[in-house]
Each structure stands twice: as structure tokens, then as C-alpha cells.
PDB file of C-alpha atoms in Angstrom:
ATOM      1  CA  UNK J  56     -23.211  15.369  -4.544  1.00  0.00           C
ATOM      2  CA  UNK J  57     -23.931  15.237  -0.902  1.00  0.00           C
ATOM      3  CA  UNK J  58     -21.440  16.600   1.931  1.00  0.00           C
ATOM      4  CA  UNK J  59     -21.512  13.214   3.856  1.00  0.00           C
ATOM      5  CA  UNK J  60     -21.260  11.704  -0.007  1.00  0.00           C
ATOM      6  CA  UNK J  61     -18.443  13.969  -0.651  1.00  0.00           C
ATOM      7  CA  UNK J  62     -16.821  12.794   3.320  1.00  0.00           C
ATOM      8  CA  UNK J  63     -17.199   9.267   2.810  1.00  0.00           C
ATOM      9  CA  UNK J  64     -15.261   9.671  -0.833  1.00  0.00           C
ATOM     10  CA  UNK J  65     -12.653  11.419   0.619  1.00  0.00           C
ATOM     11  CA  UNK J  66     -12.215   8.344   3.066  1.00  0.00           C
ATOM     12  CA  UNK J  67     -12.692   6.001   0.063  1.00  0.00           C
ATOM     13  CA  UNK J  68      -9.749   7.625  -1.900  1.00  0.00           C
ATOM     14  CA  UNK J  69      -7.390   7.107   1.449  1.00  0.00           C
ATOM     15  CA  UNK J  70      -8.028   3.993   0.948  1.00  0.00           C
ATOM     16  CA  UNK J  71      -7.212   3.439  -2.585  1.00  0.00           C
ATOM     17  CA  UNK J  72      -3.852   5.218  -1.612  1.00  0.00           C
ATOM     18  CA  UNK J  73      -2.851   2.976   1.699  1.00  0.00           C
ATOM     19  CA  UNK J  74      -3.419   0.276  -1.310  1.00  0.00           C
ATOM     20  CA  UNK J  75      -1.116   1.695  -3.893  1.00  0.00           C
ATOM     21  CA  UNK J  76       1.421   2.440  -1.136  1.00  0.00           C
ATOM     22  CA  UNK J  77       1.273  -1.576  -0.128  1.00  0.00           C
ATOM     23  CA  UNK J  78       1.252  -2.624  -3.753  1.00  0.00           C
ATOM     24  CA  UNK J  79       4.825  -1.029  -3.937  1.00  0.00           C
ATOM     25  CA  UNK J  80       6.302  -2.615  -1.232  1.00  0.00           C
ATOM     26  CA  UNK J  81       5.886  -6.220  -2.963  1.00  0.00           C
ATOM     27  CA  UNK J  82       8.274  -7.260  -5.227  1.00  0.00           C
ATOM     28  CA  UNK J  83       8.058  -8.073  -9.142  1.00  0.00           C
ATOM     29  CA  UNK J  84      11.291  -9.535  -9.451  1.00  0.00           C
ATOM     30  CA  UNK J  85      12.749  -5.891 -10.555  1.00  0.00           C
ATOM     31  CA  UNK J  86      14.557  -3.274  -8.308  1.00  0.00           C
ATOM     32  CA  UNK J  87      12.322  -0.447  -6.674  1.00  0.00           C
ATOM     33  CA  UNK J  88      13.708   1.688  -4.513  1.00  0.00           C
ATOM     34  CA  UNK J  89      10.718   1.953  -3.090  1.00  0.00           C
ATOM     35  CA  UNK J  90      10.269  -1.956  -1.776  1.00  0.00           C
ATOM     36  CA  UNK J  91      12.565  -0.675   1.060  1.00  0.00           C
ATOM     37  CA  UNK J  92       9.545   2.180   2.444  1.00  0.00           C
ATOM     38  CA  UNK J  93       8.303   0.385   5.409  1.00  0.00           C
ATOM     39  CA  UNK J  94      11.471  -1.132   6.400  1.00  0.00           C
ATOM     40  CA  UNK J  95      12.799   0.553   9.842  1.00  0.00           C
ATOM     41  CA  UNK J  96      16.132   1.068  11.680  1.00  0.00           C
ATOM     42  CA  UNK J  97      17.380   1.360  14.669  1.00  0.00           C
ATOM     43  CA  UNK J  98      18.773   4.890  14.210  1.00  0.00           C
ATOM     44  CA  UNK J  99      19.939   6.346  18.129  1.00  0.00           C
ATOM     45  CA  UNK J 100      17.401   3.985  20.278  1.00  0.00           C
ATOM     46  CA  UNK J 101      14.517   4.742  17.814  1.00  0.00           C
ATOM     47  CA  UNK J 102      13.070   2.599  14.648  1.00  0.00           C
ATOM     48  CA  UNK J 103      13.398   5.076  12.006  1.00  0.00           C
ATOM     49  CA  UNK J 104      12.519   3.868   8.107  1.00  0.00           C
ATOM     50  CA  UNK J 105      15.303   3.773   6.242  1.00  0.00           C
ATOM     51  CA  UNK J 106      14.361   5.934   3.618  1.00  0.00           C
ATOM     52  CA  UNK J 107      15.010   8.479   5.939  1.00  0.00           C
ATOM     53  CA  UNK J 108      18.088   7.738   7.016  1.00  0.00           C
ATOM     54  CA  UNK J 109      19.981   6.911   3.786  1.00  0.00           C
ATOM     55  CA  UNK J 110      19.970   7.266  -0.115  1.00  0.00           C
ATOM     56  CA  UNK J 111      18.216   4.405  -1.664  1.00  0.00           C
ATOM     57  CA  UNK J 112      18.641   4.049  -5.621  1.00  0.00           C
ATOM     58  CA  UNK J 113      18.144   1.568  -8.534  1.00  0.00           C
ATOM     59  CA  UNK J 114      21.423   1.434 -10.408  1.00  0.00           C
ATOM     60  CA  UNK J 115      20.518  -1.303 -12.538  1.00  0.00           C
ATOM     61  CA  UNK J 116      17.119  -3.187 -13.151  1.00  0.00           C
ATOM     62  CA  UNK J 117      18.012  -5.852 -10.406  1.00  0.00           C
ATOM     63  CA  UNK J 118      20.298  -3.632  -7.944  1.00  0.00           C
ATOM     64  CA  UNK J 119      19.093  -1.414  -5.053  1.00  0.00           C
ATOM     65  CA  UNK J 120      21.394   0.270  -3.965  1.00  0.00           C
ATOM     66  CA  UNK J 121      21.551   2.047   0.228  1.00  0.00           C
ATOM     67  CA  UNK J 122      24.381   4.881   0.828  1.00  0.00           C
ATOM     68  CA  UNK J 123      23.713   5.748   4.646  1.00  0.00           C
ATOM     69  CA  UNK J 124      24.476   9.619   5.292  1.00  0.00           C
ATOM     70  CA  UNK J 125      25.867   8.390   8.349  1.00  0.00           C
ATOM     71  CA  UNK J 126      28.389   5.114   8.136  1.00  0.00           C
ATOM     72  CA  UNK J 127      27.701   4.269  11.939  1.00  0.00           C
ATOM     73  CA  UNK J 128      24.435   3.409  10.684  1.00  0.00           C
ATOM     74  CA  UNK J 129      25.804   0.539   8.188  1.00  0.00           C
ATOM     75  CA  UNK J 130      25.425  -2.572  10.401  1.00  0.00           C
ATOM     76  CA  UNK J 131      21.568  -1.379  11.877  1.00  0.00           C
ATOM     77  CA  UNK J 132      20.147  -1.003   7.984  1.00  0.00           C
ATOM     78  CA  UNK J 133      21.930  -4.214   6.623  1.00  0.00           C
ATOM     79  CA  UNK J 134      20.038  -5.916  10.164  1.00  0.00           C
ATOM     80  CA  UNK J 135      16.778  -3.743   9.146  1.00  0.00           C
ATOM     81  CA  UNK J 136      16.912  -5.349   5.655  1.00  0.00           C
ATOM     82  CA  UNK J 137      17.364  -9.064   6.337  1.00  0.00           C
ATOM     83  CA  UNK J 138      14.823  -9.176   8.963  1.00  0.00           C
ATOM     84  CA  UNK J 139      12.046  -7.090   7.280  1.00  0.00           C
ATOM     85  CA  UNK J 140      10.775 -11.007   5.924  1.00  0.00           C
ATOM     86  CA  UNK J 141      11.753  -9.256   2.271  1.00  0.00           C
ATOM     87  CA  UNK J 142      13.850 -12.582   1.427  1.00  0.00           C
ATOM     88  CA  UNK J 143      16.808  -9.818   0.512  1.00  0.00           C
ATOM     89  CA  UNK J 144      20.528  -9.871   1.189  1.00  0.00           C
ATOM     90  CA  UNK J 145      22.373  -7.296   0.998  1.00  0.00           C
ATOM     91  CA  UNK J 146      25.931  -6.955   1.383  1.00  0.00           C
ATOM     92  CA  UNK J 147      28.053  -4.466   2.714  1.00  0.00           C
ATOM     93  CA  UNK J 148      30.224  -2.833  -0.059  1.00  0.00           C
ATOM     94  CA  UNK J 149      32.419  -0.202   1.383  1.00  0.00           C
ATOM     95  CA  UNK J 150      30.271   2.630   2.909  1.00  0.00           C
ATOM     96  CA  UNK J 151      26.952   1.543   0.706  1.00  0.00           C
ATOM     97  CA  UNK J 152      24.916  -1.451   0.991  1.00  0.00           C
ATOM     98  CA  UNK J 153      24.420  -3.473  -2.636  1.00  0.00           C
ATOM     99  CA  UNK J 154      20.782  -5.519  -2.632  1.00  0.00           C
ATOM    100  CA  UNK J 155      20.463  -7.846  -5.728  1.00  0.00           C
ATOM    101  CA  UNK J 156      17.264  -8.806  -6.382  1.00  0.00           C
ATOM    102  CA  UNK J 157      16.967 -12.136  -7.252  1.00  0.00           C
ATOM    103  CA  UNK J 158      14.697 -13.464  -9.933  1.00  0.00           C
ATOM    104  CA  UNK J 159      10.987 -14.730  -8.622  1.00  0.00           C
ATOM    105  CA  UNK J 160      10.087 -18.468  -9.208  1.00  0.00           C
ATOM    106  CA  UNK J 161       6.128 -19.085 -10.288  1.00  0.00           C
ATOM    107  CA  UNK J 162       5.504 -20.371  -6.706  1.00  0.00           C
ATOM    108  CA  UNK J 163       7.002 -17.286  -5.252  1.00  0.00           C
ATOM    109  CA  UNK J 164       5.428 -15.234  -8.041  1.00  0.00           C
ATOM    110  CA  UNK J 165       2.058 -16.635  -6.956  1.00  0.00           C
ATOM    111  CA  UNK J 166       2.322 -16.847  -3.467  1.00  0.00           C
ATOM    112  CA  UNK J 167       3.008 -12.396  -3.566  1.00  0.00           C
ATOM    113  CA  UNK J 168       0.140 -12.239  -5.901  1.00  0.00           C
ATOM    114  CA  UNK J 169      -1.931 -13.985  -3.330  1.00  0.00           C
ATOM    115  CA  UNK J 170      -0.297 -11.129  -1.169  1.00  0.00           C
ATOM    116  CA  UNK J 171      -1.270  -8.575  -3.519  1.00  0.00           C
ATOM    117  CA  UNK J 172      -5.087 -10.119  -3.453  1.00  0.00           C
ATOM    118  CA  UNK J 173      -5.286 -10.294   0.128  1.00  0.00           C
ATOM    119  CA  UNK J 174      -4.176  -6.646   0.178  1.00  0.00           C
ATOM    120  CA  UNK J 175      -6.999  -5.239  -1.882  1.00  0.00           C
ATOM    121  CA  UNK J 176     -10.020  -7.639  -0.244  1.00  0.00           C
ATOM    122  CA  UNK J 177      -8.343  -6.013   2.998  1.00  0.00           C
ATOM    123  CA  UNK J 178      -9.233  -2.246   0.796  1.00  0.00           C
ATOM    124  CA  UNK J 179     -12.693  -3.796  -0.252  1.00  0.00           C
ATOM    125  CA  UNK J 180     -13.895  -4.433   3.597  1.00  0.00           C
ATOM    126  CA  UNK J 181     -12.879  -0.742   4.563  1.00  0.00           C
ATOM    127  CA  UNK J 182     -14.771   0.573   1.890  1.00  0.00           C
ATOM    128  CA  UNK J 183     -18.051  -1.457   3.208  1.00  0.00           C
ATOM    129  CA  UNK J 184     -17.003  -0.450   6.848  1.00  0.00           C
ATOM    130  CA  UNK J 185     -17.202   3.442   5.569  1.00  0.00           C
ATOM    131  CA  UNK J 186     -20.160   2.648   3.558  1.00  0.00           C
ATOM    132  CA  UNK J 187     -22.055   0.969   6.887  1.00  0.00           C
ATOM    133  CA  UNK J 188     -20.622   4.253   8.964  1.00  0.00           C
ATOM    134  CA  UNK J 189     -22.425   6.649   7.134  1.00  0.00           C
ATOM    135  CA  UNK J 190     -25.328   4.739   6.070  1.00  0.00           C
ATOM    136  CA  UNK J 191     -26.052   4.019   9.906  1.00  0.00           C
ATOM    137  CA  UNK J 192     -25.439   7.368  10.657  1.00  0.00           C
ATOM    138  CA  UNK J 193     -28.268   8.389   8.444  1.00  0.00           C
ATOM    139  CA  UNK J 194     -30.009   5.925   9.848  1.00  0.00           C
ATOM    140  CA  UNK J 195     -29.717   7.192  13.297  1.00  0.00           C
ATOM    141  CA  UNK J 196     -29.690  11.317  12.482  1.00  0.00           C
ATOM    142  CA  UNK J 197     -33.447  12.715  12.060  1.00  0.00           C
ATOM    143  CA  UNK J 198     -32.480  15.926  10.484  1.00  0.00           C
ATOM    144  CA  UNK J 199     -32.483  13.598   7.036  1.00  0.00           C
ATOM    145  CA  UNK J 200     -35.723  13.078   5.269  1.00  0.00           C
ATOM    146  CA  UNK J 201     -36.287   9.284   3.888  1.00  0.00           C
ATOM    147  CA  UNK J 202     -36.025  10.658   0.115  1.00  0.00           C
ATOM    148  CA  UNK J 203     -32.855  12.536   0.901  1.00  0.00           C
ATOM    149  CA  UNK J 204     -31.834   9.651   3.080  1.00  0.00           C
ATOM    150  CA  UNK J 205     -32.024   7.102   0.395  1.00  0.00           C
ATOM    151  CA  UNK J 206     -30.952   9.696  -2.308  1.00  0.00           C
ATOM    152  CA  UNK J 207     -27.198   9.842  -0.591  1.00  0.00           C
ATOM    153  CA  UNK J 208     -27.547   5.934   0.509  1.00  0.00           C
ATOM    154  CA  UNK J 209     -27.655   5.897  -3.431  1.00  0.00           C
ATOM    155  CA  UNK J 210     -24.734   8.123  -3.724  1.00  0.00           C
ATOM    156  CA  UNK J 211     -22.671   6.696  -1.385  1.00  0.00           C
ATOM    157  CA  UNK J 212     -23.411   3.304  -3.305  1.00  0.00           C
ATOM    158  CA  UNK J 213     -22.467   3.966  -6.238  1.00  0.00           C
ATOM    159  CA  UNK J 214     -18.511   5.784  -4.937  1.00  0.00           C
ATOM    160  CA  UNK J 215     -18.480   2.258  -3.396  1.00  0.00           C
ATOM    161  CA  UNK J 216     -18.625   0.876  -6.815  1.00  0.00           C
ATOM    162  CA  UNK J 217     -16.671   3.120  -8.193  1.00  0.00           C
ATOM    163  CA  UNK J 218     -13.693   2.546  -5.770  1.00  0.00           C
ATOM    164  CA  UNK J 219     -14.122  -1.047  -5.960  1.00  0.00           C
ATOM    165  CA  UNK J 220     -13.549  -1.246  -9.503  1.00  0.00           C
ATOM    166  CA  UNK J 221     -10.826   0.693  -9.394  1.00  0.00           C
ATOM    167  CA  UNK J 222      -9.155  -1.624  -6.485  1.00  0.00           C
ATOM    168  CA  UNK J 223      -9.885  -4.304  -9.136  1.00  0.00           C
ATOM    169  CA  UNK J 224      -8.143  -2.607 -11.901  1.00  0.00           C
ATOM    170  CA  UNK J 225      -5.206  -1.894  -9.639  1.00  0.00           C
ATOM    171  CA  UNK J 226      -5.602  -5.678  -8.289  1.00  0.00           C
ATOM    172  CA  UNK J 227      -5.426  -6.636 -12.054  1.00  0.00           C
ATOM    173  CA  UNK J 228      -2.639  -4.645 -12.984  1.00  0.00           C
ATOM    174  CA  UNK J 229      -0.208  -5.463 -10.229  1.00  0.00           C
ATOM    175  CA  UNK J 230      -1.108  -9.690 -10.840  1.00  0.00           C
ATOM    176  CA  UNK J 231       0.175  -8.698 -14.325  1.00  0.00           C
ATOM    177  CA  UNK J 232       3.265  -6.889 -13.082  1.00  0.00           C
ATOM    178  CA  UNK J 233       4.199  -9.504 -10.495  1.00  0.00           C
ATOM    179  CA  UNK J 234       3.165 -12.643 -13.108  1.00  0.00           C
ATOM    180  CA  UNK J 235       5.180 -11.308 -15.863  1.00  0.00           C
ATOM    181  CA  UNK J 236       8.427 -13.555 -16.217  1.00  0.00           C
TER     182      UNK J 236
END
């Protein structure tokens, strides 16, 4: 394989991640801890996420359950939580904060797999934006010959493939997850 083929893989497989990391933040009608991962705080004047600032753990299939280390912070992660558009609300239960997760209807259950969709065709047009940089920078760099030029355009190609089946099989797998009464 090619350097640039090797570059443009690398960039590929960032992408696949930043898509797994979304597909965790929707919710499949069981607790995940991890559903709470882009939701920020005000901790001191700054946002903060709240993983950061307090213990977040799945006691039961459809509990999450938030211990603050610091009990000032209570009232700014309970305001975090109920305006991070989650459709959560969680009450204050001593010096923790209890989440239940209620249980998705079909039109809810559709409407996050349309999420989950929209989040991988977002992952399909930044692998064709790093497949167009490198094959115009081919284009434009003379130090290439037109066989070798064509031989990593062919390269490249086919990690784009590659990559996209995999978002599809991730795509797939998640519609399953989220469908799944």
C-alpha cells in the first residue's frame, strides 16, 4: 500500500470512530452510561462534560445513575441533563442524581434511527471529501507518474469501499439495537 493510501486510511478510520462515538450517545431504550458523554456543565464558569465531573453508572437496565464528587455541582448537572434535548429527567436523590430511562415508542424508535442514518450518510460524505483531497492532490503533484497515479486512485478506492461497508454494517447494527422492542 501507498503512503498517501496508508494517510487517507488513517483519516478514514477517524471517521469510523467519531461514528461509533455518536452511535453511543443515542438511546435504545436501555441505560448507558455512556448516553451522558457529550453532555456539559457548568463546572466554575466553564462547560465541562459531565463525565468528568461525576461518577456515572448503570445500576439497573433502565437506571443511570450521576454521584457528583463535588455536591455544589448537583443543581448545574441535573440543568446539564434536562437541557441536553436527551428527553431525560432526572431527579435529585440525596447527593446522586437517579435518570430512569423510559421505554421508546415506535415513532420515537424511528425517528433516532433516522438519527442514527443521518449520522452515518454524515460519515459517508467525509469519506468522499478525503477521497477527493487526495485524489486532487495527485492530480495537482507531478512527482506521480499516471500508472502510479491511478494505481493509488485505485487504492484509495477501494479503503473507500471498505469503510463504507463497514459504516453500513455499523448503520445496520445500531437500526437493530434501537428497533428492538
Amino acid at each position: 500500500m501507498d503512503e498517501l493510501t496508508i494517510q487517507a486510511k488513517e483519516k478514514m478510520d477517524k471517521t469510523i470512530a467519531n461514528l461509533k462515538d455518536n452511535f453511543v450517545t443515542l438511546r435504545t431504550g436501555r441505560a448507558n452510561p455512556s448516553m451522558l458523554d457529550k453532555v456539559q456543565a457548568d463546572y466554575y464558569g466553564d462547560k465541562m462534560p459531565i463525565n468528568q465531573i461525576a461518577a456515572i453508572t448503570s445500576p439497573e437496565p433502565r437506571q443511570i445513575l450521576v454521584k457528583p464528587y463535588d455536591k455544589n455541582d448537583l443543581k448545574a448537572i441535573v440543568a446539564a441533563i434536562s437541557s441536553a434535548g436527551l428527553n431525560l429527567n432526572p431527579t435529585v436523590d440525596g447527593d446522586q442524581i437517579r435518570i430512569v430511562i423510559p421505554g421508546l415508542t415506535e415513532d420515537t424508535r424511528k425517528q433516532i434511527a433516522k438519527q442514527a442514518k443521518a449520522m452515518s450518510e454524515d460519515a459517508k460524505i467525509a469519506l468522499r471529501n478525503i477521497r477527493r483531497e487526495y485524489f486532487d492532490f495527485l492530480k495537482d503533484d507531478e512527482g506521480y507518474s499516471d500508472d502510479l497515479k491511478k494505481r493509488i486512485q485505485d487504492e484509495i478506492q477501494k479503503v473507500v469501499d471498505e469503510t463504507s461497508k463497514t459504516i453500513d454494517s455499523l448503520l445496520a447494527t445500531k437500526e437493530k439495537e434501537i428497533l428492538t422492542v
